[in-house]
Tab-separated table of C-alpha atoms in Angstrom:
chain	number	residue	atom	x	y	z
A	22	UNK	CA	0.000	0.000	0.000
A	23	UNK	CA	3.031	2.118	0.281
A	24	UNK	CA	3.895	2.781	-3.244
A	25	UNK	CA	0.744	4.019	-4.177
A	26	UNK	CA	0.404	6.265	-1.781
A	27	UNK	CA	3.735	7.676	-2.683
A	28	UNK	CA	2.996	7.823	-5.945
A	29	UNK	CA	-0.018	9.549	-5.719
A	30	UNK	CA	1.935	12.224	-3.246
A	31	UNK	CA	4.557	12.899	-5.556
A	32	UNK	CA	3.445	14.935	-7.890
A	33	UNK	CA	1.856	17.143	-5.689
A	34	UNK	CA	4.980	19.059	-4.770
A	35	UNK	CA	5.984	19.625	-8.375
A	36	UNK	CA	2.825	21.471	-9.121
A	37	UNK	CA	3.694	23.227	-6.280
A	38	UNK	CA	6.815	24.429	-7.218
A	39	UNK	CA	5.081	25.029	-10.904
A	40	UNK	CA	2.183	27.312	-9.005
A	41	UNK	CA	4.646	29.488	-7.404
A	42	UNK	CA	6.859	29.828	-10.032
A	43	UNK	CA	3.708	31.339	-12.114
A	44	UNK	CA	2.858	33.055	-9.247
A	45	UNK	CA	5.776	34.575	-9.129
A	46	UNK	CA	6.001	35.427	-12.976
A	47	UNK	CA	2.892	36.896	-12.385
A	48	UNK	CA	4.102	39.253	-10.498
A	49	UNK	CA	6.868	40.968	-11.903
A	50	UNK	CA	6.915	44.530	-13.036
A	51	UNK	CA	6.708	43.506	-16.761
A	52	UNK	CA	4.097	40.722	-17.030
A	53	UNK	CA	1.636	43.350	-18.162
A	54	UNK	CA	3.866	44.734	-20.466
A	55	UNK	CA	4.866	41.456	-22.153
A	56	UNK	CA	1.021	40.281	-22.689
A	57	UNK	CA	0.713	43.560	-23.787
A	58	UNK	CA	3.743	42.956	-26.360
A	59	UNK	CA	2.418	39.164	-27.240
A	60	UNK	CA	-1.305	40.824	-28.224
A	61	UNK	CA	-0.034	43.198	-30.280
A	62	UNK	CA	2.349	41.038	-32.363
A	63	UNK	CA	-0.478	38.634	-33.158
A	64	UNK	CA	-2.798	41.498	-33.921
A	65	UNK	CA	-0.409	43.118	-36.770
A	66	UNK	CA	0.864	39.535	-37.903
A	67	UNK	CA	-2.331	38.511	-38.230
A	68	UNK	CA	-3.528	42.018	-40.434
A	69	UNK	CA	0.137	42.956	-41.530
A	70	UNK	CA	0.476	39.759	-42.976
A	71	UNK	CA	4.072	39.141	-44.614
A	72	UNK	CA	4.962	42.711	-45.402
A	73	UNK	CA	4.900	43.219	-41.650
A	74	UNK	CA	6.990	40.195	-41.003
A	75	UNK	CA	9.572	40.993	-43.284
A	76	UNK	CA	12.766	42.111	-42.824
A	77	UNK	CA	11.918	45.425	-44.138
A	78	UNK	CA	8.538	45.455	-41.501
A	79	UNK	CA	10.868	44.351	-38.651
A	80	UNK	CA	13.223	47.179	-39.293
A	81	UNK	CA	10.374	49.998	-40.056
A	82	UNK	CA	9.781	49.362	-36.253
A	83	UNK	CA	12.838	48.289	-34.607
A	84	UNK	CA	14.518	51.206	-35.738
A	85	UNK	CA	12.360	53.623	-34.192
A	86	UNK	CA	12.304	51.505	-31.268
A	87	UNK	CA	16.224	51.567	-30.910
A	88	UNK	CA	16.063	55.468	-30.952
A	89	UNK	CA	12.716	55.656	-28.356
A	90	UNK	CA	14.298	53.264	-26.516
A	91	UNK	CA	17.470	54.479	-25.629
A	92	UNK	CA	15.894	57.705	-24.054
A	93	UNK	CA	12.967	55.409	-22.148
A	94	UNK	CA	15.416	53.417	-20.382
A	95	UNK	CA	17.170	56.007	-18.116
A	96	UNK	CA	13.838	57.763	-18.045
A	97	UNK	CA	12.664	54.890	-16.394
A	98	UNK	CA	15.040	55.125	-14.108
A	99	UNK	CA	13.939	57.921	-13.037
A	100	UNK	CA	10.643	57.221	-12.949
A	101	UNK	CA	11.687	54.478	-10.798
A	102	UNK	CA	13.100	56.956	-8.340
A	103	UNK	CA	10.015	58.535	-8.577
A	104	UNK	CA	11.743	61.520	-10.935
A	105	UNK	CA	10.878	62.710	-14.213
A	106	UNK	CA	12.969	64.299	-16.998
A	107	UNK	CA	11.309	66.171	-19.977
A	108	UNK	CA	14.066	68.223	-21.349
A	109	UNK	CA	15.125	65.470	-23.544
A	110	UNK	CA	13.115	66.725	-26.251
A	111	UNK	CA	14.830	69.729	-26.244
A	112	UNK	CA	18.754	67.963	-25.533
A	113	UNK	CA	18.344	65.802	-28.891
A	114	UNK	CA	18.401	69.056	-30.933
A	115	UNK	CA	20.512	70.916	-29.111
A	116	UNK	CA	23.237	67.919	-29.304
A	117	UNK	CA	22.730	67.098	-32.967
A	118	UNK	CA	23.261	70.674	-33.680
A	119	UNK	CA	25.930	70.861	-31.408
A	120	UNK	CA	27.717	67.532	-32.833
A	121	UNK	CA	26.693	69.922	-36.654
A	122	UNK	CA	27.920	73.168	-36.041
A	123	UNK	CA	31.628	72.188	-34.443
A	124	UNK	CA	32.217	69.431	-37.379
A	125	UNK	CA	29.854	70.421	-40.069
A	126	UNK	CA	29.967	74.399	-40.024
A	127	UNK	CA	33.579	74.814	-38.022
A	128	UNK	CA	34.682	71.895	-39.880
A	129	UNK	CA	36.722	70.433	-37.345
A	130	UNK	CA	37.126	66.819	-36.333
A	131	UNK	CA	33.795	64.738	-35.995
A	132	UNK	CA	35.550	63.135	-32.698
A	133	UNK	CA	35.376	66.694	-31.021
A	134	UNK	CA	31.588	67.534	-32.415
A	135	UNK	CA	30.450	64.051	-30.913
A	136	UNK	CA	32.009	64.764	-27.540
A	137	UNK	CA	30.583	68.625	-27.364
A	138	UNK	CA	27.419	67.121	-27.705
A	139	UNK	CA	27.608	64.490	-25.400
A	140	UNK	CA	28.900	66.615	-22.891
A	141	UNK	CA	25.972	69.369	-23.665
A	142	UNK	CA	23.943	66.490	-22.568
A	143	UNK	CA	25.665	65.676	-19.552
A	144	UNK	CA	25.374	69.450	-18.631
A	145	UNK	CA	21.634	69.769	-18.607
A	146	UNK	CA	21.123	66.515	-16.665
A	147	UNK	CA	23.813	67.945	-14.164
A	148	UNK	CA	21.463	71.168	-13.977
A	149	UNK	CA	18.358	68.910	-13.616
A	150	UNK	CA	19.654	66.874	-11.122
A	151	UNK	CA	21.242	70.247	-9.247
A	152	UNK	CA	18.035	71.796	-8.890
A	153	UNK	CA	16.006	68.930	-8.164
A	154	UNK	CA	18.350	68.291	-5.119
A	155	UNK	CA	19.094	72.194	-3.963
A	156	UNK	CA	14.945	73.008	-4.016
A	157	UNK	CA	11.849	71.312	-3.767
A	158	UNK	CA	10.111	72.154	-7.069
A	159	UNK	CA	9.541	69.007	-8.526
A	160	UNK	CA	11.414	67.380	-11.279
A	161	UNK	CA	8.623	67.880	-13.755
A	162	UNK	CA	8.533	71.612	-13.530
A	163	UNK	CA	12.511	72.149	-13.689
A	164	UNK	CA	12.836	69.950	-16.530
A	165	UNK	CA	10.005	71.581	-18.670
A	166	UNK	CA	12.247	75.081	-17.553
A	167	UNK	CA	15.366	73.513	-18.666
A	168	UNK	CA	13.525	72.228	-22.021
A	169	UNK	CA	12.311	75.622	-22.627
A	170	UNK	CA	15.756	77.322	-21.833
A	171	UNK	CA	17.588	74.501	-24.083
A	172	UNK	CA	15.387	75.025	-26.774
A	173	UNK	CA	15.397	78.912	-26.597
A	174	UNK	CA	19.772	78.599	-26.558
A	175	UNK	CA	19.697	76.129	-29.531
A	176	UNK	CA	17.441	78.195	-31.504
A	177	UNK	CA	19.137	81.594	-30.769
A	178	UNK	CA	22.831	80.315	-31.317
A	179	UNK	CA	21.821	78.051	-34.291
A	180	UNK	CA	20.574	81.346	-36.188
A	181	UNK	CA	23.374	83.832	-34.453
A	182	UNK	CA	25.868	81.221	-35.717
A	183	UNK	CA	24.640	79.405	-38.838
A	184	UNK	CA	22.280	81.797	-40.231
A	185	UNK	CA	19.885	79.036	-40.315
A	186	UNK	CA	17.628	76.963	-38.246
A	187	UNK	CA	19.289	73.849	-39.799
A	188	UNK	CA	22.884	72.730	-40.542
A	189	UNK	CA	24.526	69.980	-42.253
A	190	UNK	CA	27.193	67.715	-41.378
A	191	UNK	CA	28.733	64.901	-43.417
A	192	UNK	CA	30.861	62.534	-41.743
A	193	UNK	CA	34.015	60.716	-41.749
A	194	UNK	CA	33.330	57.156	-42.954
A	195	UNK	CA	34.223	55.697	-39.558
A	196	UNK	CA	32.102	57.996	-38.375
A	197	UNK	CA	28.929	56.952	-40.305
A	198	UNK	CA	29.872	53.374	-39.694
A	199	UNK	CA	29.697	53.728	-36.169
A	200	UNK	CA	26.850	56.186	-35.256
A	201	UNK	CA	24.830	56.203	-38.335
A	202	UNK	CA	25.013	53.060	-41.055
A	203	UNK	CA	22.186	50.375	-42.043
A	204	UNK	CA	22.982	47.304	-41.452
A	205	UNK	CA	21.817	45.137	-44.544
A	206	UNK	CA	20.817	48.182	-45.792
A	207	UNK	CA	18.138	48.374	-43.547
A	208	UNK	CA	18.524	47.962	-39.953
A	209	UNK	CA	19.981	51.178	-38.095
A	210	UNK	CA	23.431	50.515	-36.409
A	211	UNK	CA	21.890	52.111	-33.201
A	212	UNK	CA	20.287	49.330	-32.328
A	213	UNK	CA	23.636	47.893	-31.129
A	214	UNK	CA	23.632	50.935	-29.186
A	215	UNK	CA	20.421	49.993	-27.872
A	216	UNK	CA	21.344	46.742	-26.784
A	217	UNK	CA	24.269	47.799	-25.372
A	218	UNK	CA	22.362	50.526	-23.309
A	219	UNK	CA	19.803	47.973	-22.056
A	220	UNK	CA	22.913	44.847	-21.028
A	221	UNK	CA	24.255	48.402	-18.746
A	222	UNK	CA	21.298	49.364	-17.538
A	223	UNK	CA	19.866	45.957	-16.772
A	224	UNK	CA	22.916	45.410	-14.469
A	225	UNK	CA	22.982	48.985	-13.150
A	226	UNK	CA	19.596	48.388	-12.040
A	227	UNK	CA	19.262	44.828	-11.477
A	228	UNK	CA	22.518	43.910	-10.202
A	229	UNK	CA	24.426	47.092	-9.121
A	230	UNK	CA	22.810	49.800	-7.277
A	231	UNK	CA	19.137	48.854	-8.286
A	232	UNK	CA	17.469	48.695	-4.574
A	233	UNK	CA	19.299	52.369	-4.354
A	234	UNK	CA	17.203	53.665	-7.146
A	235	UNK	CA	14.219	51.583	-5.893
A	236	UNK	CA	14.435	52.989	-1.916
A	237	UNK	CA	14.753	56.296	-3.835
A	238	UNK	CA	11.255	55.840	-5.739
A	239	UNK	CA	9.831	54.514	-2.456
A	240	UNK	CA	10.545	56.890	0.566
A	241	UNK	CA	13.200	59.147	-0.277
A	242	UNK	CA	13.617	60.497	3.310
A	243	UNK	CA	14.254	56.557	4.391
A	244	UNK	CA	16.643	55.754	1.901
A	245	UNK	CA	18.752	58.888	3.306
A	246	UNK	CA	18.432	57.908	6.514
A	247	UNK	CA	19.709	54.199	5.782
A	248	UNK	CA	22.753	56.057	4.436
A	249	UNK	CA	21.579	56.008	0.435
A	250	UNK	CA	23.764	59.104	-1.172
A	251	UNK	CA	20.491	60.445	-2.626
A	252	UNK	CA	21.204	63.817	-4.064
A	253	UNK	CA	24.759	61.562	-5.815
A	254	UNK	CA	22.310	59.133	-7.081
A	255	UNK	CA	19.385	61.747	-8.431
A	256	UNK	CA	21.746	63.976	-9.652
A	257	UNK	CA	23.483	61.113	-11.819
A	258	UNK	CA	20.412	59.556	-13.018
A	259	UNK	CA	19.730	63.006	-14.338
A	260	UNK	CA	23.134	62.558	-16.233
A	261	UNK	CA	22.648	59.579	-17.649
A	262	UNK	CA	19.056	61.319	-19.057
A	263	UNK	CA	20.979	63.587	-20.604
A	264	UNK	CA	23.736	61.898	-22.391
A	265	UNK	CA	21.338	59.064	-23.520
A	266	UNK	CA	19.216	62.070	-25.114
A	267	UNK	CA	22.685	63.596	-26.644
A	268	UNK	CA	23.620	59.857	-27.826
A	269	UNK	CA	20.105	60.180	-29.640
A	270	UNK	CA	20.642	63.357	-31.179
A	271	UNK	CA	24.148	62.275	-32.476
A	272	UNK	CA	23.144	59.318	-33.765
A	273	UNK	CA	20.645	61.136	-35.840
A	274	UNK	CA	22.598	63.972	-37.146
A	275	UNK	CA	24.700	61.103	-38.661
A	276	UNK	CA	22.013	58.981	-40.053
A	277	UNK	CA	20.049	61.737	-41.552
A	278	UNK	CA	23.493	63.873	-42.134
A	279	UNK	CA	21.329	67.294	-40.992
A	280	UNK	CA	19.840	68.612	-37.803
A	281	UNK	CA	17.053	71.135	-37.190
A	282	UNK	CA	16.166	73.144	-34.386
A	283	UNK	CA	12.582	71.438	-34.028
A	284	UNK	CA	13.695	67.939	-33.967
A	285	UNK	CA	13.118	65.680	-31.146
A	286	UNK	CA	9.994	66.989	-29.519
A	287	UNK	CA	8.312	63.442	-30.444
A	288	UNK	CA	10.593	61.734	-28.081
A	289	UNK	CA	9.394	63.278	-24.815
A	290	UNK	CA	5.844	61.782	-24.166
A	291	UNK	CA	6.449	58.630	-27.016
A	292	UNK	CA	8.978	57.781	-24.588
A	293	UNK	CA	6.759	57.948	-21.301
A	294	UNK	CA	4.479	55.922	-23.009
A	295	UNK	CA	7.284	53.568	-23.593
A	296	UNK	CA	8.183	53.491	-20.067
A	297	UNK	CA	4.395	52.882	-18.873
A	298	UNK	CA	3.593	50.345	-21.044
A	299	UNK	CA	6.395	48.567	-19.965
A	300	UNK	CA	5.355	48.404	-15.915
A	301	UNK	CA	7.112	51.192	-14.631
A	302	UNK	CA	4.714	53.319	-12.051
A	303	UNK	CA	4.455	57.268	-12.407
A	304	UNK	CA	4.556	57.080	-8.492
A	305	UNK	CA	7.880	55.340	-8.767
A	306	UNK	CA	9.393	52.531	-6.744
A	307	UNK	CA	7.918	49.427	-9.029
A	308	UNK	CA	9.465	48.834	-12.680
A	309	UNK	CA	12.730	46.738	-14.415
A	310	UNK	CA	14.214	46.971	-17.793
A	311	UNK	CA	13.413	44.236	-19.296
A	312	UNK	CA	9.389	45.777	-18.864
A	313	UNK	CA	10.617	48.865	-20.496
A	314	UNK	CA	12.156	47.217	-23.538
A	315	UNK	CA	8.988	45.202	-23.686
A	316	UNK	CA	6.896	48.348	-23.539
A	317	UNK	CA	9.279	50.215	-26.563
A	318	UNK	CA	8.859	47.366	-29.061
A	319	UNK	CA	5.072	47.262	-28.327
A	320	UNK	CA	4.740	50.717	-28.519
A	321	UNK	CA	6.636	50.964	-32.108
A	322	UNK	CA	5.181	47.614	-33.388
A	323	UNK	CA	1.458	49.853	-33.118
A	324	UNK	CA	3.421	53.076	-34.352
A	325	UNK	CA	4.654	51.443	-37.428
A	326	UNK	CA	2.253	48.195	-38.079
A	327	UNK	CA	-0.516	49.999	-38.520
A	328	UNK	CA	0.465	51.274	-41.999
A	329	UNK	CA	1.198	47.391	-42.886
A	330	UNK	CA	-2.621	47.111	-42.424
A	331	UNK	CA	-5.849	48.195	-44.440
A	332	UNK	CA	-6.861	50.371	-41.383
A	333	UNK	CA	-6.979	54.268	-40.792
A	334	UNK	CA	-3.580	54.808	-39.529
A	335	UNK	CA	-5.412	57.422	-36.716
A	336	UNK	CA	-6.323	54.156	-35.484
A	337	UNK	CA	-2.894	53.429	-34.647
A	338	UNK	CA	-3.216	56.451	-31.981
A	339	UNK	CA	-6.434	55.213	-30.325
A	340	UNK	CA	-4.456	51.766	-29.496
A	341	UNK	CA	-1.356	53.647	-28.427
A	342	UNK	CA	-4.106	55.475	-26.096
A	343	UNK	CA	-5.537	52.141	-24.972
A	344	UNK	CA	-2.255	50.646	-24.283
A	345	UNK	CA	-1.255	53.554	-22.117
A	346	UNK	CA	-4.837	53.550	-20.391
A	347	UNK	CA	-5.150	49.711	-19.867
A	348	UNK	CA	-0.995	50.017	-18.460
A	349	UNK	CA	-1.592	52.494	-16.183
A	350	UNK	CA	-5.030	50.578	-14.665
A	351	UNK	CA	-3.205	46.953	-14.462
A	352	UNK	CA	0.497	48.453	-13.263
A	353	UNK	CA	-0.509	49.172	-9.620
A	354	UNK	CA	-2.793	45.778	-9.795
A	355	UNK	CA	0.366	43.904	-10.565
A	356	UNK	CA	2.997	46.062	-8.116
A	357	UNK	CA	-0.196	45.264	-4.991
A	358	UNK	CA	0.663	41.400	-5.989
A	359	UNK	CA	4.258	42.023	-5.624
A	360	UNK	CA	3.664	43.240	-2.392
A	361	UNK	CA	1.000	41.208	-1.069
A	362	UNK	CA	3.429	37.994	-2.369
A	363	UNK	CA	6.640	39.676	-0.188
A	364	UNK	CA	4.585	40.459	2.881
A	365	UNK	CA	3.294	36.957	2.920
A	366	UNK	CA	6.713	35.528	1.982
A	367	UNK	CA	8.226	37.241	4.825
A	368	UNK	CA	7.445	36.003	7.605
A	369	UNK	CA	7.918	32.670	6.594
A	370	UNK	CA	11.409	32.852	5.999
């Protein structure tokens, strides 16, 4: 009578261990997002049909994706930390005419136009992150003042300088091959960037200093009393805004060999929307990368697929407006069964 008693028993602990580990799949910040991702890929493959799933439809929308998503990423770190940065719509200009007017009009080395512009970037995030720290206006109002003030500079200098409110720049070979070529002719060389932005960023925040950033997003005044260097940490997540948003704005100047003053404004709420999408909470404190990639690609997939499709391509806005809606309803459902799972899971251990 032994055996099948054991037999019977043995099972049960492997569905178990199967439960929880759904359970706990469940529960991370980017399930949502990654449903999300899975509906909309079978939506557009189903109505795209094989122009969408060509290699030409997968780069229509991974390219944008690669540009979105190398600003969403650190702006979802900020949103983690419960922070918001807005002046990147105004930084991706400013550094792609930076990057044009020191090699393009000055005509000096596209090494030195690609670091003026990344360190324009790094400047304004230092200023964002200064006065975010020294006051207590909130990040959201001193970025849209820093936006403003970046965009007023750029314009002012661009037309003082130039003569224009555009300027070209072609550059070195090396140049174009590492900041601007296709790949295949078709697939934009940043998304290496963007891959190598989300591998650092995935161990920044996942492996590295991540329960800084999410203590920060949490209770701020606890994570400086448990000895978290919070003004350090704000001030360099700022940074990081910044230079990802310069990286973005040289990147383009070489793809598209130009830059305008009005460029970029796009990027500022497309990637928000990336970032919600993808799990992170505007109250901060909940979120991961992966959730944010996931929420990029789904938000370009709709951006892009809908034109692979017989439908009114307004419609594509109404599901980017659903997406956001539905995201911002299920993201606190899914961060209360994080923490309903960890205060259970406590005391047991």
């Amino acid at each position: 009578m032994a055996h099948p008693v054991t037999s019977t028993l043995t099972p049960a602990p492997h569905r178990t261990r199967s439960g929880l580990a759904l359970g706990r799949l469940a529960r991370r910040p980017e399930a949502g997002s990654f449903l999300g991702l899975v509906a909309v890929l079978l939506f557009f493959g189903l109505f795209g049909g094989s122009a969408f799933t060509s290699a030409a439809g997968t780069a229509s929308w991974l390219n944008i994706a690669s540009e979105i998503g190398i600003i969403a990423l650190p702006i979802g770190l900020l949103m983690i930390a419960g922070e918001l940065d807005i002046s990147v719509g105004a930084v991706i200009p400013a550094a792609s005419l930076t990057a044009a007017i020191v090699s393009g009009h000055y005509g000096l080395p596209n090494w030195l136009g690609i670091t003026a512009a990344l360190g324009l970037g790094l400047a304004v995030g230092f200023l964002n992150g200064l006065f975010v720290t020294r006051t207590t206006i909130p990040s959201l109002t001193i970025t849209i003042g820093t936006m403003f003030l970046t965009m007023g500079l750029t314009l002012g200098l661009t037309v003082k300088i130039a003569g224009s409110t555009g300027v070209s720049l072609v550059p070195d070979p090396l140049t174009k091959l590492i900041f601007g070529d296709y790949l295949g002719g078709m697939f934009q060389v940043t998304i290496l960037w963007w891959v190598v932005f989300v591998i650092g960023l995935f161990w920044l925040l996942h492996i590295s200093i991540g329960n800084w950033i999410y203590a920060l997003g949490g209770d701020k005044e606890s994570a400086r009393n448990v000895g978290i260097p919070t003004k350090r940490l704000t001030i360099g997540l700022f940074m990081l805004s910044g230079f990802s948003a310069a990286f973005v704005g040289v990147s383009e100047v070489m793809v598209y060999q130009s830059a305008q003053v009005l460029a970029g404004q796009s990027f500022i709420f497309n990637s928000i929307m990336c970032v919600v999408i993808g799990g992170v909470l505007l109250t901060g404190g909940f979120g991961s990368i992966v959730g944010i990639v996931f929420g990029t690609i789904t938000f370009s997939i709709v951006n892009q697929g809908i034109y692979f499709t017989s439908m009114d391509p307004n419609i594509g806005s109404v599901i980017i407006g659903a997406l956001l809606l539905i995201a911002v309803l299920t993201n606190d459902t899914f961060r209360q069964l994080a923490l309903s799972y960890s205060s259970k899971k406590g005391p047991q251990s």
